[in-house]
Every structure is written in C-alpha cells, then in structure tokens.
Amino acid sequence: MSGWLKGRAGSTLWLLSHECRLFFYGMGDDKSGRKAKRGMPCLGIGMIVFVLVMIHIGAWMAISNLPPLVSAPPSMFIIGAGMALIVLFSLMLSLALNRSLKALFERGDLDLLLSSPLSGQTIFSVRLGGVVFDVAILFLMLLSPFANIGLLFGQLRWLGIYPTLISMAVIASSIAMLLTLALVRLLGVRRTRVAAQLLGALTGAGIFLISQLF
C-alpha cells in the first residue's frame, strides 16, 4: 500500500488502512496444527475470482432477460427489489453485529488505543469505518457484477447498486455498533454474541418465508 494511502501516523486514514488490512489478514489460513498465515491464501483468492466470474455470467443471463431499466420499471420488479433490500439489510445488520462485537470487545486492543494520545472520537470512528468496510465489501462482491453488466448493456440505473449498498452498510453498521454497546451492557459479551447468532438464524428463516410468499 502506497504511503499516501497509509496517511500520517496516528491519523484517521492511517488507522483505517490498518483496519482494512486486518480484514484480509482474518481470511488467512488458520488451521489447527499449522502456523497461521497472514493474508488470504492463493486458493482463497482463486475461489473468489472464480465466484466473481460465475456471478458476472449469471448477471449477464439475468439482465438480458429482464426489461431494460431505462424507464419506469414494472411494479413486480419494484416489489421484488424492495423485498430483496429488506433481506439484505437484515443480513448486513447481523454481520455488522458480529463485526462490531469483535472490533470493540474481542480483539483486546481497544483499551491500549484509548490510553494512547489518539482521540477517542478518531478511534471509534475508525472502528465504525472498519465495520462498514467489512460489511460493504462482502455484499459488493456479490452484487456489483449486476452493476457492471448493466453498464455493458447501457443501463446506467444498475450503477445505483454501489451507493445503495454502501449507504445500507453505513446505516446497518451504525445501528449494529449502538446495539452492541447496549446489549453488552445489559447481557454481557457472551450473550451478545448469542443474540447476534440468533439474529442471523432468524434472518435465514425470514428469507425462506419470504421466498414462499409467491
């Protein structure tokens, strides 16, 4: 990472770049009996590239069979998109709860940072930014192919996927961090982790029920 991306030592950009690196380090190979590796293994990178290619192919087939988004879309498309956004936001909130719990309480470095000369506002802003990055990048990897293929078809409205997902990730992460602080104060760290897992399970059940509505 170039120097201008790292920023000045102790700055918000400097801390945020560290949070982003931790996201990729967390994807390393950490199997029992083996030395943990930082960063994503080559097999994992290859799998991500393969999945992205397949999603682009699926997006090409889907968009080619959908009416072009150059005018008012049909009502069924709007209803389906609205339901999909509700499901996506629930998944984002569940993931953000787990990420917030890990960033605030499980990593064990927050007390050290708060005792440093860095301001508390900078530290918590960066932690929130790291959670937003973790949540947004996963969903962008899954849905940005539709925006890319839509652009190839000349349908610029599909590019709205990018600001929509980023905005949803910011809102979900902000709500999740507030919920994490409140739940940890009421229930403790362990029970908060269980609550986050229950939210994920309920989201999965909700997705199944929604899929049966039609």
CSV table of C-alpha atoms in Angstrom, one decimal, residues 10 19 24 26 57 78 82 95 97 105-106 154 157 214:
chain,number,residue,atom,x,y,z
A,10,GLY,CA,-1.8,8.4,14.1
A,19,GLU,CA,-8.4,-1.9,9.9
A,24,PHE,CA,-7.8,-9.5,4.8
A,26,GLY,CA,-8.5,-12.5,9.0
A,57,ILE,CA,-22.1,-14.7,-16.1
A,78,ILE,CA,-40.1,-2.8,-7.7
A,82,GLY,CA,-37.9,-3.8,-2.1
A,95,LEU,CA,-23.0,-9.4,10.1
A,97,LEU,CA,-23.3,-7.1,14.9
A,105,PHE,CA,-14.5,-6.3,22.7
A,106,GLU,CA,-12.9,-9.4,21.3
A,154,GLY,CA,-26.1,0.6,-21.4
A,157,ARG,CA,-29.5,2.7,-13.4
A,214,PHE,CA,-45.5,-16.0,-4.2
